[in-house]
Amino acid sequence: MSQPPHITLLDASELKVRFNDNEVLKSASLTIRDGDHLGMVGRNGCGKSTFLKILAGIAQADDGKVTLRSGLGIGYLPQGLDASDGVSVLDTIRDGAAHSFNLLDEYESLPADSNRQTELEQQIAAADAWNIETRIETAMMHLNTPAADRLMGTLSGGEKRRVALCRSIVSNPDLLILDEPTNHLDTDSIEWMAQYLKKFRGAFLVATHDRYFLDEICNHIVELQAGRFHTHKGNYSDYLESNLARMENEQAIELKRKRFLHRELDWIRRGPKARTTKAKFRVDKFHSIKNTQSPDRELSMDLIIPPPGQLANRVVDLINVSLELGGRKLIEQFDFKFEAGMRIGICGRNGLGKTSLLRIVLGQLAPTGGSQKTGVLTQFNYVDQERVQLDPEKTLLQEVAEGADTISFGNGKLAIRAYLQRFGFDPKRINMKIKSLSGGEKSRLLLARILKHGGNFLIMDEPTNDLDLPTLRLLEEALLAFSGCVLVVSHDRYFLNRVCTGIIAFEGDGLVAYNEGDYEYYREKLAERKMRLAKPPVASQANAGSSRAPEAKPRKMTWKEKAELEGMEAAILKDEEAVARLESLFADPEFHSKHGVKTIELTNELETAKKHVAALYARWEELEAIRAANEKA
C-alpha cells in the first residue's frame, strides 16, 4: 500500500466551518503526502477535531473540498468510540481490520482453479493481511487493552480509548488520523506507540498535547490558528523555534504598519489645501493599510490556583501500607511522608494501583496492611476528571459559579467571570451552553470548577488529558508556584519532568518505588537497578594483595558515546520487537503453509536478530559502566 515518495494522499482545500457565530475553519488548507509524519497543535476549540472528522469522512465542511487518492485506506481514531455495548473487545478491534479479514475469507473460499487467486494474493500481501492476527495480538499487548472477551459496555472511558486506538492501527492503512492518541496510555504504551509510528510506512496526522511524543515522531508540525494552518518543518522543538520567528516577524510587520498609519494620519489631519493626484494616492494608501488585517491574537490566559492555607508538620503519612484487591497484590509495605512544597508524580502501567494509592492518601480506601495518618491542617482538593461530570445544558458561568458571584481567593474574593477569563474563556462565550464546547475546553472548564475550591494538598488524576499546549504550560507554571503539597498521576513525561520533585513508580508485583528528582532521573536509576540485577556477582579481590597499582582515572565519555547511550533503550526495543515478530511467525500453526519456502532464511534472520540484541545489551552495559565511573570520579 505504500506509494513512491511525494505522492499526494489527501488534499484539503479552503475548508470553512461555522458553529453559530464562531467560524472555526477559515479557508483551512492542508496537503498530506506519502511519508508525511504530521503533528497538529492548536488551542482547545480551534477546530482540530472538526478538521480531522472532515478528513476521515465523518463530518462535512460548510465549504471547501477534500480530495483523496483513489483507493486510499484511512485509519481514524476519534476522541470518542461509538461501539455497541454488547460487542467484545476483540471483535471491536477486529472490525478495524475488516478489509483484511474479508480478503482472507474470500481467498480461503476460492476454488482451487480460480482465476482470482493471484489477484487476491497480491491484495493480501499489499495489505499485510497474512500477519493480521499477529498485529492484533502485538497491539493489544503493548497498548494494554482489556481482556479480549470483555464486553465494551463494561469498560471505563480510558479502557475504551485504548481499544479504539488499537482498532485504528491494526488495519495497516495508508493514512492514520489520530485524535489525542496518548490519552489514557501509560508511559510504556506511549513509548511503544512512538516506535510504531516512527516505523509506520504510510503517512499520519496526529493531534496531541504530548510534547515528547511530538518530538519523537514528527517531521512536520501543522498549527491551526484562527482557522488557518501554519506548517513548520521538523519536530516540536523545531516548531517552537520557527513559530517564535514567525511571531516576531508578524510583530515587526504590524509595528511598521502602525508607524505608517500614525504618520499618514498626522498628514491627513493637517488638511493640505491642494489635493493633488499624489495626495489622493496617499489617502487611498492610508485606508488600504488601515483595513489590512492585523495578526490574530490569542486570548490571554493566566491559570490560577487559589493560594493554599498553612500545612502542619504532618501532611499525610503512609506507614507500611499494603493493598490487595481482587486477589492481586498492588502495594506491598510502602512508607512515605508527604511534606509541604513536595510535588510528587505517580507513574506506572495502567491497572497497577495508582488511583487506589490516591484514594488511600485521601482516606477513601483503607489499606489491607499498614495505616494512613492525615495532618490536622491538611485540606484535600481532588481533581478527578473521570468521576466529576459537567452538565451539558448549563452555561459555563452556571457550572462554575454554582449560585455564587465570587470565589474565595486567599484573603479576598475574585469574581467568577474574572476567574473564568483567567482560564482562557472569552467573556462573550461565558453564557453559552457547555454542550457547545470542544472536549479540550470541557477539560479546562472542569479544571477551573474543581480548582476554585482551593485546599493545601492538591491531588490530580491525569490532569493533562485533553488540555491544549498553552493550558498545559500554564498549569505547569501554576503548580510550580503552588506552596502546598501536590500529588499527581500522569503519563505525560514532559509534564512530570517539568513539575515534579519526586516520582512514586508502580513497577508491578506490589513493588512501589520512590525516587527524588524528575521522571528522567527515575528512569536513569531504574536502568541502573536493572543493570545491577542482570550482572553476575564479581569475584572478590580483597585478598589480591596490596601491591596492586592504583586505579587509572576513568576516561570521559565522548559526545558520540553519550548520544549512543541515550538512544540505546530505543534501539534495543526496536530489535526485541523484530525478534518477537519473527518468533510469532514460527509459532503460527500455519507457518509452513505460509512461509515454508523461507524457513532457512527466516531462521537465519531470527538468529542474527537475537545476536544483535545480545550485542546491544553488552554495549549498553559497557557505556553505563563508563558513565557510572565518571559520576563516581
XYZ file of C-alpha atoms in Angstrom:
633
model
C 0.000 0.000 0.000
C 2.980 2.339 0.392
C 3.481 4.681 -2.561
C 6.549 6.342 -4.081
C 7.770 9.454 -2.200
C 5.855 12.724 -2.502
C 2.658 11.098 -3.815
C -0.311 13.167 -2.606
C -2.638 11.065 -0.473
C -5.105 13.744 0.557
C -5.678 17.397 -0.245
C -7.969 19.602 1.845
C -8.588 22.937 0.145
C -10.213 26.092 1.520
C -12.314 24.341 4.187
C -14.780 26.540 6.054
C -16.835 25.564 9.099
C -19.002 27.784 11.279
C -20.759 26.906 14.529
C -23.323 29.617 15.238
C -21.235 32.831 15.386
C -17.932 31.007 15.755
C -16.045 30.371 12.498
C -13.561 27.647 13.477
C -12.158 26.984 9.997
C -11.477 29.914 7.671
C -10.209 28.688 4.307
C -8.113 25.987 6.013
C -5.940 24.068 3.539
C -3.587 21.139 4.086
C -1.944 18.594 1.782
C -0.785 15.206 3.115
C 1.769 13.264 1.094
C 3.072 9.748 1.480
C 5.740 9.662 4.180
C 4.428 12.760 5.967
C 4.564 12.398 9.741
C 2.465 15.367 10.800
C 1.691 16.596 14.297
C -1.211 19.008 14.740
C -1.288 21.598 17.519
C -3.662 24.415 18.387
C -5.778 25.846 21.180
C -8.780 23.922 22.509
C -11.862 24.767 20.464
C -9.862 25.968 17.454
C -11.284 23.206 15.218
C -8.673 20.415 15.306
C -11.150 17.581 15.947
C -13.611 19.050 13.456
C -10.914 19.117 10.777
C -9.895 15.516 11.499
C -13.523 14.362 11.289
C -13.850 16.011 7.877
C -10.703 14.272 6.608
C -11.997 10.931 7.912
C -15.350 11.441 6.183
C -17.280 11.610 9.478
C -18.291 15.271 9.052
C -18.649 17.751 6.201
C -17.364 21.283 5.810
C -19.700 24.176 5.017
C -17.468 24.995 2.083
C -14.247 23.743 0.503
C -13.146 20.402 -0.879
C -11.326 17.246 0.280
C -9.722 15.117 -2.446
C -8.488 11.589 -1.674
C -6.160 9.419 -3.703
C -8.102 6.579 -5.309
C -8.280 3.526 -3.031
C -6.775 5.360 -0.052
C -7.073 3.355 3.167
C -7.638 5.533 6.254
C -7.405 4.548 9.919
C -9.159 7.045 12.205
C -9.083 7.439 15.977
C -11.848 9.771 17.222
C -11.937 11.221 20.721
C -14.978 9.079 21.500
C -15.510 5.466 20.327
C -19.034 4.635 19.143
C -19.194 0.863 19.750
C -22.047 -1.414 20.757
C -22.057 -2.308 24.473
C -22.700 -5.966 23.692
C -19.665 -6.444 21.430
C -16.432 -7.938 22.776
C -13.117 -6.099 22.865
C -11.570 -8.469 20.321
C -14.478 -8.178 17.863
C -14.356 -4.380 18.125
C -10.637 -4.372 17.321
C -11.011 -6.922 14.514
C -13.672 -4.699 12.957
C -10.933 -2.137 12.322
C -9.253 -4.659 10.022
C -12.447 -5.866 8.344
C -10.931 -5.322 4.884
C -8.035 -7.681 5.630
C -10.302 -10.359 7.080
C -12.658 -10.097 4.088
C -9.711 -10.688 1.743
C -8.602 -13.741 3.719
C -12.135 -15.156 3.893
C -12.562 -14.773 0.134
C -9.156 -16.355 -0.510
C -9.952 -19.390 1.649
C -13.313 -19.897 -0.066
C -11.874 -19.821 -3.598
C -11.980 -22.968 -5.718
C -8.546 -24.401 -6.429
C -8.729 -23.419 -10.116
C -9.989 -19.862 -9.564
C -8.542 -17.140 -11.794
C -8.849 -14.643 -8.925
C -6.293 -16.390 -6.703
C -3.257 -14.453 -7.972
C -5.044 -11.105 -7.722
C -6.194 -11.847 -4.179
C -2.711 -12.935 -3.100
C -1.346 -9.599 -4.319
C -4.020 -7.662 -2.424
C -3.425 -9.696 0.734
C 0.324 -9.142 0.518
C -0.159 -5.397 -0.101
C -2.387 -5.150 2.997
C -0.024 -7.427 5.002
C -3.165 -9.383 5.832
C -1.263 -12.668 6.331
C 0.022 -11.212 9.635
C -3.184 -9.525 10.793
C -3.695 -11.814 13.822
C -0.100 -11.232 14.966
C -0.517 -7.465 14.567
C -3.695 -7.525 16.645
C -2.080 -9.559 19.449
C 1.010 -7.316 19.483
C -1.031 -4.092 19.555
C -3.347 -5.394 22.296
C -0.372 -6.397 24.437
C 1.576 -3.155 24.072
C -1.466 -0.866 24.387
C -2.577 -2.772 27.483
C -6.143 -3.267 26.259
C -8.704 -5.070 28.468
C -9.185 -8.833 28.107
C -10.323 -9.901 24.638
C -13.642 -11.316 25.887
C -14.663 -8.228 27.894
C -17.793 -6.501 26.578
C -17.478 -2.863 25.550
C -20.333 -1.866 27.845
C -18.294 -2.903 30.892
C -15.262 -0.747 30.070
C -14.213 2.591 31.541
C -13.610 5.609 29.328
C -9.849 5.028 29.404
C -10.218 1.337 28.509
C -12.479 2.187 25.569
C -9.900 4.706 24.428
C -7.167 2.063 24.287
C -9.443 -0.321 22.395
C -10.244 2.446 19.896
C -6.547 3.177 19.335
C -5.802 -0.497 18.806
C -8.718 -0.730 16.360
C -7.458 2.232 14.328
C -3.911 0.942 13.741
C -4.356 -2.795 13.110
C -5.676 -2.316 9.566
C -2.226 -1.041 8.490
C -3.763 1.836 6.482
C -2.110 4.235 4.046
C -3.052 7.201 6.257
C -3.549 7.307 10.014
C -5.607 10.149 11.512
C -5.285 10.109 15.295
C -7.040 12.491 17.692
C -5.188 12.570 21.040
C -3.796 9.008 20.832
C -1.744 9.223 24.053
C -4.689 9.989 26.346
C -5.204 7.162 28.884
C -1.994 5.402 27.801
C 0.754 4.650 30.307
C 4.340 5.633 29.562
C 5.341 2.171 28.291
C 2.412 2.146 25.853
C 3.190 5.695 24.723
C 6.798 4.733 24.030
C 5.674 1.678 22.054
C 3.209 3.827 20.101
C 6.009 6.284 19.298
C 8.198 3.467 17.983
C 5.269 2.116 15.941
C 4.640 5.488 14.294
C 8.321 6.138 13.610
C 8.421 2.872 11.637
C 4.967 3.355 10.069
C 5.322 3.005 6.327
C 2.409 5.275 5.394
C 1.558 8.830 6.459
C -0.101 10.068 9.619
C -1.676 13.193 11.073
C -1.695 13.231 14.884
C -3.345 15.809 17.137
C -1.747 15.526 20.575
C -0.575 17.591 23.544
C 2.279 15.189 24.394
C 5.386 17.248 23.641
C 7.916 14.410 23.878
C 5.678 12.349 21.596
C 5.620 15.158 19.015
C 9.389 15.498 19.291
C 9.927 11.790 18.641
C 7.539 11.075 15.768
C 7.034 14.171 13.598
C 8.802 15.565 10.552
C 6.357 18.490 10.300
C 4.129 20.374 12.762
C 0.932 21.994 11.498
C -0.536 24.666 13.753
C -4.216 25.527 13.438
C -4.574 29.168 14.460
C -7.519 31.463 13.807
C -8.996 28.984 11.322
C -5.896 28.584 9.141
C -2.871 26.287 9.068
C 0.776 27.259 9.534
C 3.223 24.488 8.604
C 6.589 24.142 10.341
C 9.300 21.732 9.184
C 10.735 19.428 11.831
C 9.532 18.190 15.217
C 8.007 20.056 18.163
C 11.278 21.662 19.261
C 11.844 22.918 15.711
C 8.267 24.215 15.675
C 8.836 26.280 18.805
C 11.838 27.973 17.182
C 10.170 28.650 13.816
C 6.903 29.728 15.437
C 8.773 32.246 17.572
C 10.483 33.581 14.441
C 7.126 33.824 12.634
C 5.528 35.692 15.541
C 8.456 38.106 15.771
C 8.196 38.756 12.033
C 4.455 39.400 12.292
C 5.027 41.776 15.181
C 7.680 43.648 13.193
C 5.300 43.980 10.225
C 2.481 45.136 12.497
C 4.762 47.713 14.157
C 5.779 49.027 10.719
C 2.107 49.242 9.702
C 1.194 51.210 12.824
C 4.067 53.651 12.339
C 2.933 54.292 8.755
C -0.659 54.859 9.899
C 0.461 57.337 12.576
C 2.485 59.341 10.023
C -0.277 59.365 7.415
C -2.971 60.162 9.960
C -0.939 63.151 11.086
C -0.617 64.292 7.439
C -4.347 63.864 6.747
C -5.318 65.814 9.872
C -3.168 68.750 8.770
C -5.627 69.069 5.863
C -3.432 70.174 2.920
C -5.259 72.561 0.603
C -4.001 71.128 -2.658
C -5.500 67.628 -3.194
C -3.223 66.573 -5.994
C -3.128 63.091 -7.539
C -0.210 62.242 -5.303
C -2.147 63.432 -2.245
C -5.150 61.322 -3.217
C -2.832 58.338 -3.622
C -1.582 58.824 -0.040
C -5.148 58.929 1.294
C -6.070 55.766 -0.631
C -2.938 54.006 0.604
C -3.736 55.056 4.171
C -7.206 53.491 4.012
C -5.843 50.383 2.288
C -3.255 49.721 5.000
C -5.708 50.693 7.723
C -8.054 47.933 6.523
C -5.259 45.349 6.419
C -5.948 42.650 8.999
C -3.506 42.660 11.899
C -2.107 39.343 13.198
C -4.628 37.260 15.128
C -4.066 37.419 18.851
C -4.827 34.513 21.149
C -6.971 35.196 24.192
C -4.602 35.702 27.112
C -4.676 33.195 29.972
C -3.208 33.147 33.431
C -4.347 29.905 35.025
C -4.586 30.359 38.767
C -4.880 28.107 41.798
C -6.240 29.754 44.976
C -3.410 30.258 47.498
C -3.230 27.316 49.960
C -3.630 27.541 53.700
C -0.786 26.622 56.033
C 0.129 22.954 56.491
C 1.113 21.318 59.768
C 4.312 19.322 60.255
C 2.326 16.237 59.351
C 0.628 16.457 55.947
C -0.081 12.782 55.200
C 1.960 9.812 56.408
C 1.764 6.371 54.803
C 3.085 3.812 57.259
C 3.989 0.349 55.922
C 0.980 0.458 53.583
C -0.044 -2.676 51.659
C -3.042 -3.224 49.416
C -4.650 -6.247 47.804
C -7.723 -6.005 45.579
C -9.429 -8.921 43.855
C -6.684 -11.285 44.920
C -3.993 -9.079 43.328
C -1.138 -7.553 45.317
C -0.970 -3.880 44.259
C 1.130 -2.324 47.035
C 3.477 -4.054 49.449
C 4.842 -2.280 52.543
C 5.176 1.243 51.189
C 6.275 4.036 53.548
C 6.103 7.686 52.619
C 5.854 11.044 54.365
C 4.345 13.924 52.354
C 5.664 17.389 53.172
C 4.796 20.960 52.229
C 6.371 22.023 48.946
C 6.545 18.486 47.549
C 5.285 17.886 44.019
C 5.161 14.118 43.639
C 4.386 12.388 40.359
C 2.962 8.867 40.186
C 3.711 6.723 37.138
C 3.386 3.101 36.054
C 1.355 0.856 33.782
C -2.425 1.060 33.891
C -4.096 -1.274 36.363
C -1.214 -1.461 38.852
C -2.943 0.591 41.561
C -2.069 4.260 41.023
C -5.619 5.563 41.560
C -6.008 3.226 44.550
C -2.977 4.883 46.157
C -4.631 8.279 45.674
C -7.736 7.002 47.441
C -5.625 5.691 50.336
C -3.956 9.102 50.676
C -7.392 10.754 50.648
C -8.666 8.345 53.297
C -11.319 6.973 50.931
C -9.830 3.468 50.815
C -8.473 1.543 53.787
C -5.222 -0.354 53.098
C -5.157 -4.084 53.775
C -1.967 -3.539 55.762
C -0.346 -0.550 57.459
C -2.016 2.800 58.046
C -2.585 6.330 56.754
C -2.461 9.401 59.004
C -3.648 12.856 57.922
C -2.435 16.123 59.470
C -4.903 18.354 61.312
C -4.480 21.269 58.848
C -4.493 19.188 55.648
C -7.262 20.167 53.213
C -7.573 17.975 50.125
C -8.677 19.082 46.676
C -9.087 16.080 44.386
C -9.069 16.676 40.619
C -10.655 13.550 39.159
C -11.872 14.126 35.633
C -13.422 10.649 35.371
C -15.892 10.919 38.249
C -16.777 14.625 38.175
C -19.092 15.410 35.277
C -20.322 18.626 33.663
C -23.993 19.353 32.938
C -24.193 19.924 29.163
C -27.331 22.053 29.484
C -25.760 24.549 31.883
C -23.775 27.584 30.805
C -20.105 27.952 31.681
C -20.986 30.600 34.257
C -23.691 28.461 35.907
C -21.470 25.378 36.122
C -18.565 27.135 37.844
C -20.498 29.729 39.848
C -22.852 27.194 41.486
C -25.057 30.063 42.603
C -22.261 32.381 43.787
C -20.839 35.525 42.175
C -17.327 35.185 43.602
C -14.847 32.606 44.881
C -12.558 32.830 47.885
C -9.059 33.735 46.809
C -6.553 33.966 49.634
C -7.796 36.649 51.984
C -10.048 38.200 49.353
C -12.649 37.443 46.697
C -12.463 37.010 42.921
C -15.411 37.455 40.558
C -16.448 34.245 38.774
C -16.361 35.993 35.401
C -12.801 37.182 36.005
C -11.848 33.705 37.235
C -13.174 32.071 34.035
C -11.373 34.631 31.897
C -8.126 33.701 33.638
C -8.736 30.137 32.365
C -8.913 31.403 28.787
C -12.678 31.664 28.299
C -13.782 34.629 26.224
C -16.295 36.792 28.166
C -18.576 36.623 25.098
C -18.822 32.828 25.465
C -19.299 32.555 29.234
C -23.091 32.348 28.838
C -23.039 29.658 26.122
C -24.040 26.091 26.972
C -21.391 23.519 27.851
C -22.602 21.117 25.152
C -21.200 23.549 22.576
C -17.639 23.241 23.917
C -14.884 21.048 22.485
C -13.513 18.143 24.532
C -10.433 20.157 25.462
C -12.489 23.179 26.515
C -14.615 20.935 28.744
C -11.444 19.613 30.412
C -10.256 23.173 31.025
C -13.666 24.164 32.435
C -13.673 21.118 34.709
C -10.227 22.094 35.954
C -11.493 25.606 36.709
C -14.521 24.269 38.556
C -12.511 21.946 40.803
C -9.532 24.210 41.478
C -11.752 27.045 42.724
C -12.326 25.067 45.940
C -8.720 25.693 46.999
C -7.091 23.316 49.501
C -3.456 22.893 50.510
C -2.981 19.295 49.299
C -3.786 19.101 45.605
C -4.308 15.570 44.245
C -4.721 15.248 40.471
C -5.525 12.109 38.464
C -4.448 12.522 34.822
C -4.996 16.315 34.712
C -3.241 16.704 31.355
C -5.743 14.668 29.304
C -7.330 16.790 26.538
C -5.602 20.011 27.643
C -4.040 22.046 24.851
C -0.376 23.039 24.968
C -0.869 26.642 26.153
C -3.087 25.432 29.022
C -0.580 22.717 29.903
C 2.224 25.248 30.160
C 0.112 27.466 32.410
C -0.907 24.519 34.606
C 2.773 23.649 34.992
C 3.598 27.236 35.973
C 0.694 27.316 38.463
C 1.815 24.060 40.115
C 5.422 25.250 40.308
C 4.196 28.353 42.163
C 1.872 26.363 44.488
C 3.263 26.355 48.037
C 1.151 23.463 49.319
C 1.634 19.775 48.511
C 0.904 18.231 45.092
C 0.363 14.574 44.172
C -0.318 13.920 40.503
C -0.823 10.816 38.352
C 0.333 11.447 34.810
C 1.826 9.671 31.801
C 2.982 12.948 30.251
C 6.772 12.698 30.538
C 7.327 16.388 29.776
C 4.835 17.374 32.494
C 6.449 15.048 35.070
C 9.916 16.375 34.248
C 8.830 19.987 34.452
C 6.777 19.832 37.654
C 7.886 17.009 39.933
C 10.367 16.968 42.804
C 9.976 13.204 43.222
C 8.480 10.148 41.499
C 6.458 7.290 43.021
C 6.637 4.460 40.470
C 4.444 1.359 40.317
C 6.724 -1.342 38.906
C 4.454 -4.387 39.250
C 4.019 -7.288 41.723
C 3.311 -4.839 44.547
C 6.628 -3.001 44.205
C 6.222 0.747 44.659
C 9.492 2.692 44.469
C 10.239 6.331 45.310
C 12.988 8.433 43.727
C 13.774 12.075 44.319
C 14.046 14.145 41.154
C 12.088 14.204 37.911
C 10.883 11.372 35.675
C 14.037 11.153 33.539
C 16.177 10.809 36.669
C 13.903 7.995 37.872
C 14.327 6.210 34.517
C 18.108 6.508 34.832
C 18.027 4.979 38.307
C 15.655 2.241 37.137
C 18.061 1.331 34.329
C 20.929 1.187 36.825
C 18.944 -1.140 39.105
C 18.144 -3.423 36.193
C 21.785 -3.480 35.166
C 22.882 -4.438 38.689
C 20.327 -7.238 38.849
C 21.387 -8.526 35.446
C 25.134 -8.562 36.267
C 26.691 -11.763 37.692
C 28.425 -11.286 41.067
C 32.016 -10.148 40.681
C 34.658 -12.312 42.375
C 36.087 -10.689 45.480
C 39.541 -9.226 45.112
C 40.021 -8.395 48.774
C 42.935 -10.842 49.048
C 44.570 -9.884 45.779
C 47.432 -8.212 47.665
C 48.406 -4.650 48.340
C 50.900 -4.404 45.517
C 48.122 -3.649 43.008
C 48.691 -0.434 41.063
C 46.271 2.449 41.756
C 43.225 2.547 39.514
C 43.541 4.698 36.421
C 41.405 7.793 36.178
C 38.272 6.933 34.154
C 38.146 8.460 30.702
C 35.391 10.871 29.782
C 32.528 9.789 27.552
C 32.662 11.180 24.048
C 29.731 13.085 22.608
C 29.089 10.178 20.262
C 29.004 7.695 23.167
C 26.579 9.892 25.100
C 24.248 10.057 22.098
C 24.588 6.285 21.624
C 23.702 5.660 25.280
C 20.663 7.941 25.128
C 19.311 6.024 22.127
C 20.226 2.565 23.399
C 16.869 1.707 25.007
C 15.007 2.618 21.825
C 17.435 0.572 19.711
C 17.052 -2.471 21.973
C 13.261 -2.128 21.969
C 13.236 -1.990 18.176
C 15.376 -5.123 17.822
C 13.463 -7.021 20.527
C 10.247 -6.280 18.644
C 11.883 -7.700 15.492
C 12.752 -10.878 17.436
C 9.183 -11.105 18.795
C 7.768 -10.671 15.307
C 9.910 -13.471 13.882
C 9.173 -15.783 16.812
C 5.444 -15.196 16.334
C 5.801 -16.327 12.725
C 7.340 -19.644 13.818
C 4.614 -20.064 16.454
C 1.883 -19.740 13.833
C 0.235 -23.173 13.206
C 0.099 -22.289 9.515
C 3.742 -21.269 9.345
C 4.785 -23.949 6.866
C 1.862 -23.299 4.516
C 2.531 -19.575 4.506
C 6.305 -19.314 4.870
C 7.659 -22.833 4.293
C 9.835 -21.812 1.369
C 11.541 -19.195 3.555
C 12.227 -21.399 6.610
C 16.041 -21.301 6.329
C 16.049 -17.577 5.523
C 13.747 -16.726 8.458
C 15.728 -18.972 10.840
C 18.960 -17.188 9.968
C 17.231 -13.824 10.297
C 15.970 -14.757 13.782
C 19.404 -15.906 14.959
C 21.012 -12.731 13.627
C 18.380 -10.580 15.367
C 18.955 -12.364 18.698
C 22.730 -11.913 18.423
C 22.228 -8.227 17.669
C 20.052 -7.783 20.767
C 22.691 -9.505 22.899
C 25.386 -7.257 21.424
C 23.317 -4.154 22.167
C 22.859 -5.219 25.798
C 26.607 -5.777 26.112
C 27.318 -2.368 24.607
C 24.727 -0.772 26.900
C 26.456 -2.296 29.939
C 29.829 -1.036 28.689
C 28.552 2.529 28.194
C 26.747 2.519 31.563
C 29.970 1.425 33.258
C 31.878 4.329 31.678
C 29.166 6.792 32.685
C 28.966 5.425 36.255
C 32.762 5.616 36.621
C 32.680 9.244 35.501
C 29.956 10.084 38.026
C 31.852 8.350 40.816
C 35.023 10.234 39.909
